[in-house]
Amino acid sequence: MTKNTMKYFNRLIGKIAVKDEKALEALYDIYGKLIYVTAMTVTKSTFKADEIVDDVLVKIWKNADKLPKIKNPEGWLYSITVNCAKDKIKCEKQYVELFDLQEDGSVGDYPEDDFYNKISTLDETEQEIMILKFVDDLTFKKIAKAMGKPLSTITSVYYRALEKLK
């Protein structure tokens, strides 16, 4: 990696810190494939990899103003992506625990009523996100568009709802 690459990456992060959407798009154009391939390697799922790309970009968007100068952008993005992928896998396992475990301990399909009973303790927005995610099988990006809310809001509400359900 060249010094110019490092400087350009850090300039993009600086612009993202002041909420420059074009800088985020440029970062995606340059590093999106690296993030996607890394996510695919960990999860073995194109669907999850797409969501992880979104998750990584949201994390960068939300935390760009707190980031130090990055000396190895590819390595840093690789680490962030692997951590997001591991979180996604862990979250999926929690989903199975929350929604799919039968009384005998086997995994199977609950009737829809059981799913709705489990999420009935959540507020309306949390329920809507869970339904769009698990019933309609939408990505966070599509949920954000459908609900007219920022992607970061959708992901934070989703993970907060999962914690409540634990």
mmCIF file of C-alpha atoms in Angstrom:
data_model
loop_
_atom_site.group_PDB
_atom_site.id
_atom_site.type_symbol
_atom_site.label_atom_id
_atom_site.label_comp_id
_atom_site.label_asym_id
_atom_site.label_seq_id
_atom_site.Cartn_x
_atom_site.Cartn_y
_atom_site.Cartn_z
ATOM 1 C CA MET A 1 0.000 0.000 0.000
ATOM 2 C CA THR A 2 1.273 3.432 -0.856
ATOM 3 C CA LYS A 3 1.396 6.478 1.339
ATOM 4 C CA ASN A 4 -0.925 8.253 -1.114
ATOM 5 C CA THR A 5 -3.539 5.505 -0.659
ATOM 6 C CA MET A 6 -3.389 5.952 3.102
ATOM 7 C CA LYS A 7 -3.694 9.742 2.799
ATOM 8 C CA TYR A 8 -6.625 9.478 0.389
ATOM 9 C CA PHE A 9 -8.408 6.990 2.657
ATOM 10 C CA ASN A 10 -7.979 9.260 5.672
ATOM 11 C CA ARG A 11 -9.195 12.260 3.647
ATOM 12 C CA LEU A 12 -12.325 10.264 2.776
ATOM 13 C CA ILE A 13 -12.834 9.416 6.457
ATOM 14 C CA GLY A 14 -12.445 13.107 7.293
ATOM 15 C CA LYS A 15 -15.117 14.015 4.760
ATOM 16 C CA ILE A 16 -17.382 11.245 6.016
ATOM 17 C CA ALA A 17 -16.941 12.675 9.526
ATOM 18 C CA VAL A 18 -18.669 15.844 8.311
ATOM 19 C CA LYS A 19 -21.390 13.692 6.687
ATOM 20 C CA ASP A 20 -20.251 13.989 3.071
ATOM 21 C CA GLU A 21 -22.303 11.273 1.338
ATOM 22 C CA LYS A 22 -20.177 11.430 -1.815
ATOM 23 C CA ALA A 23 -17.116 10.522 0.262
ATOM 24 C CA LEU A 24 -18.944 7.481 1.624
ATOM 25 C CA GLU A 25 -19.885 6.494 -1.928
ATOM 26 C CA ALA A 26 -16.252 6.890 -3.003
ATOM 27 C CA LEU A 27 -15.120 4.720 -0.097
ATOM 28 C CA TYR A 28 -17.674 2.101 -1.139
ATOM 29 C CA ASP A 29 -16.553 2.273 -4.774
ATOM 30 C CA ILE A 30 -12.941 1.644 -3.776
ATOM 31 C CA TYR A 31 -13.368 -0.810 -0.893
ATOM 32 C CA GLY A 32 -16.863 -2.270 -1.313
ATOM 33 C CA LYS A 33 -15.603 -5.390 -3.044
ATOM 34 C CA LEU A 34 -13.027 -6.042 -0.294
ATOM 35 C CA ILE A 35 -15.725 -5.696 2.365
ATOM 36 C CA TYR A 36 -18.140 -7.928 0.444
ATOM 37 C CA VAL A 37 -15.608 -10.678 -0.282
ATOM 38 C CA THR A 38 -14.443 -10.677 3.336
ATOM 39 C CA ALA A 39 -18.043 -10.929 4.557
ATOM 40 C CA MET A 40 -18.738 -13.756 2.089
ATOM 41 C CA THR A 41 -15.658 -15.616 3.290
ATOM 42 C CA VAL A 42 -16.838 -15.502 6.897
ATOM 43 C CA THR A 43 -20.581 -16.043 6.424
ATOM 44 C CA LYS A 44 -20.727 -18.096 3.199
ATOM 45 C CA SER A 45 -23.930 -16.191 2.360
ATOM 46 C CA THR A 46 -24.492 -13.534 -0.304
ATOM 47 C CA PHE A 47 -27.521 -12.234 1.583
ATOM 48 C CA LYS A 48 -25.585 -11.819 4.838
ATOM 49 C CA ALA A 49 -22.603 -10.368 2.991
ATOM 50 C CA ASP A 50 -24.810 -7.633 1.506
ATOM 51 C CA GLU A 51 -26.087 -6.767 4.974
ATOM 52 C CA ILE A 52 -22.578 -6.763 6.424
ATOM 53 C CA VAL A 53 -21.431 -4.287 3.765
ATOM 54 C CA ASP A 54 -24.279 -2.044 4.925
ATOM 55 C CA ASP A 55 -23.341 -2.591 8.578
ATOM 56 C CA VAL A 56 -19.678 -1.707 7.971
ATOM 57 C CA LEU A 57 -20.587 1.445 6.067
ATOM 58 C CA VAL A 58 -23.045 2.487 8.794
ATOM 59 C CA LYS A 59 -20.359 1.994 11.448
ATOM 60 C CA ILE A 60 -17.918 4.110 9.460
ATOM 61 C CA TRP A 61 -20.580 6.779 8.887
ATOM 62 C CA LYS A 62 -21.509 6.926 12.573
ATOM 63 C CA ASN A 63 -17.958 6.813 13.955
ATOM 64 C CA ALA A 64 -15.836 8.615 11.350
ATOM 65 C CA ASP A 65 -15.443 11.668 13.575
ATOM 66 C CA LYS A 66 -13.900 9.492 16.319
ATOM 67 C CA LEU A 67 -11.467 7.539 14.165
ATOM 68 C CA PRO A 68 -7.713 8.058 14.410
ATOM 69 C CA LYS A 69 -5.589 8.181 11.272
ATOM 70 C CA ILE A 70 -5.700 4.711 9.716
ATOM 71 C CA LYS A 71 -2.292 3.443 8.614
ATOM 72 C CA ASN A 72 -3.528 0.280 6.885
ATOM 73 C CA PRO A 73 -6.995 0.880 5.388
ATOM 74 C CA GLU A 74 -7.353 -2.607 3.899
ATOM 75 C CA GLY A 75 -6.349 -4.324 7.141
ATOM 76 C CA TRP A 76 -8.575 -2.043 9.179
ATOM 77 C CA LEU A 77 -11.569 -2.647 6.900
ATOM 78 C CA TYR A 78 -10.869 -6.383 6.952
ATOM 79 C CA SER A 79 -10.928 -6.402 10.776
ATOM 80 C CA ILE A 80 -14.124 -4.344 10.977
ATOM 81 C CA THR A 81 -15.805 -6.582 8.404
ATOM 82 C CA VAL A 82 -14.804 -9.803 10.154
ATOM 83 C CA ASN A 83 -16.128 -8.442 13.452
ATOM 84 C CA CYS A 84 -19.430 -7.413 11.831
ATOM 85 C CA ALA A 85 -19.714 -10.839 10.206
ATOM 86 C CA LYS A 86 -19.093 -12.592 13.525
ATOM 87 C CA ASP A 87 -21.733 -10.368 15.147
ATOM 88 C CA LYS A 88 -24.190 -11.253 12.377
ATOM 89 C CA ILE A 89 -23.542 -14.984 12.849
ATOM 90 C CA LYS A 90 -23.980 -14.606 16.599
ATOM 91 C CA CYS A 91 -27.202 -12.652 16.026
ATOM 92 C CA GLU A 92 -28.513 -15.371 13.692
ATOM 93 C CA LYS A 93 -27.838 -17.986 16.376
ATOM 94 C CA GLN A 94 -29.733 -15.854 18.866
ATOM 95 C CA TYR A 95 -32.596 -15.636 16.393
ATOM 96 C CA VAL A 96 -32.748 -19.423 16.253
ATOM 97 C CA GLU A 97 -32.727 -19.523 20.034
ATOM 98 C CA LEU A 98 -35.465 -16.910 20.303
ATOM 99 C CA PHE A 99 -37.805 -18.047 17.582
ATOM 100 C CA ASP A 100 -37.092 -21.547 16.326
ATOM 101 C CA LEU A 101 -36.448 -23.804 19.299
ATOM 102 C CA GLN A 102 -39.213 -26.305 19.850
ATOM 103 C CA GLU A 103 -40.107 -27.618 23.302
ATOM 104 C CA ASP A 104 -38.083 -30.769 22.614
ATOM 105 C CA GLY A 105 -35.015 -28.653 21.777
ATOM 106 C CA SER A 106 -35.162 -29.250 18.033
ATOM 107 C CA VAL A 107 -35.132 -26.451 15.513
ATOM 108 C CA GLY A 108 -38.218 -26.038 13.395
ATOM 109 C CA ASP A 109 -40.794 -23.613 12.078
ATOM 110 C CA TYR A 110 -43.037 -21.933 14.588
ATOM 111 C CA PRO A 111 -46.487 -20.959 13.418
ATOM 112 C CA GLU A 112 -46.706 -17.244 12.709
ATOM 113 C CA ASP A 113 -48.780 -16.714 15.861
ATOM 114 C CA ASP A 114 -45.858 -17.813 18.040
ATOM 115 C CA PHE A 115 -43.544 -15.348 16.298
ATOM 116 C CA TYR A 116 -46.018 -12.509 16.815
ATOM 117 C CA ASN A 117 -46.544 -13.512 20.460
ATOM 118 C CA LYS A 118 -42.790 -13.358 21.053
ATOM 119 C CA ILE A 119 -42.414 -9.892 19.534
ATOM 120 C CA SER A 120 -45.594 -8.509 21.121
ATOM 121 C CA THR A 121 -43.497 -7.212 24.043
ATOM 122 C CA LEU A 122 -41.654 -4.856 21.689
ATOM 123 C CA ASP A 123 -42.820 -1.381 20.758
ATOM 124 C CA GLU A 124 -44.508 -0.832 17.403
ATOM 125 C CA THR A 125 -41.383 0.282 15.513
ATOM 126 C CA GLU A 126 -39.347 -2.644 16.823
ATOM 127 C CA GLN A 127 -42.128 -5.059 15.855
ATOM 128 C CA GLU A 128 -42.327 -3.601 12.374
ATOM 129 C CA ILE A 129 -38.582 -3.960 11.846
ATOM 130 C CA MET A 130 -38.614 -7.557 13.122
ATOM 131 C CA ILE A 131 -41.492 -8.431 10.806
ATOM 132 C CA LEU A 132 -39.829 -6.845 7.794
ATOM 133 C CA LYS A 133 -36.562 -8.574 8.658
ATOM 134 C CA PHE A 134 -37.747 -12.083 9.510
ATOM 135 C CA VAL A 135 -41.093 -12.460 7.789
ATOM 136 C CA ASP A 136 -40.494 -10.410 4.635
ATOM 137 C CA ASP A 137 -36.749 -11.229 4.640
ATOM 138 C CA LEU A 138 -35.718 -7.657 3.773
ATOM 139 C CA THR A 139 -32.220 -6.227 4.188
ATOM 140 C CA PHE A 140 -31.679 -3.347 6.590
ATOM 141 C CA LYS A 141 -31.247 -1.043 3.607
ATOM 142 C CA LYS A 142 -34.648 -2.027 2.191
ATOM 143 C CA ILE A 143 -36.286 -1.728 5.609
ATOM 144 C CA ALA A 144 -34.851 1.782 6.014
ATOM 145 C CA LYS A 145 -36.192 2.765 2.614
ATOM 146 C CA ALA A 146 -39.606 1.225 3.311
ATOM 147 C CA MET A 147 -39.904 2.946 6.682
ATOM 148 C CA GLY A 148 -38.362 6.228 5.522
ATOM 149 C CA LYS A 149 -35.750 6.157 8.282
ATOM 150 C CA PRO A 150 -31.945 6.263 8.260
ATOM 151 C CA LEU A 151 -30.177 2.924 7.934
ATOM 152 C CA SER A 152 -28.335 3.503 11.212
ATOM 153 C CA THR A 153 -31.648 3.964 13.048
ATOM 154 C CA ILE A 154 -33.015 0.711 11.658
ATOM 155 C CA THR A 155 -29.948 -1.311 12.625
ATOM 156 C CA SER A 156 -29.736 0.141 16.132
ATOM 157 C CA VAL A 157 -33.470 -0.421 16.779
ATOM 158 C CA TYR A 158 -33.150 -3.980 15.445
ATOM 159 C CA TYR A 159 -30.217 -4.902 17.696
ATOM 160 C CA ARG A 160 -31.848 -3.208 20.701
ATOM 161 C CA ALA A 161 -35.017 -5.254 20.061
ATOM 162 C CA LEU A 162 -32.987 -8.463 19.920
ATOM 163 C CA GLU A 163 -31.456 -7.607 23.282
ATOM 164 C CA LYS A 164 -34.940 -7.045 24.742
ATOM 165 C CA LEU A 165 -36.067 -10.429 23.467
ATOM 166 C CA LYS A 166 -33.168 -12.205 25.160
#
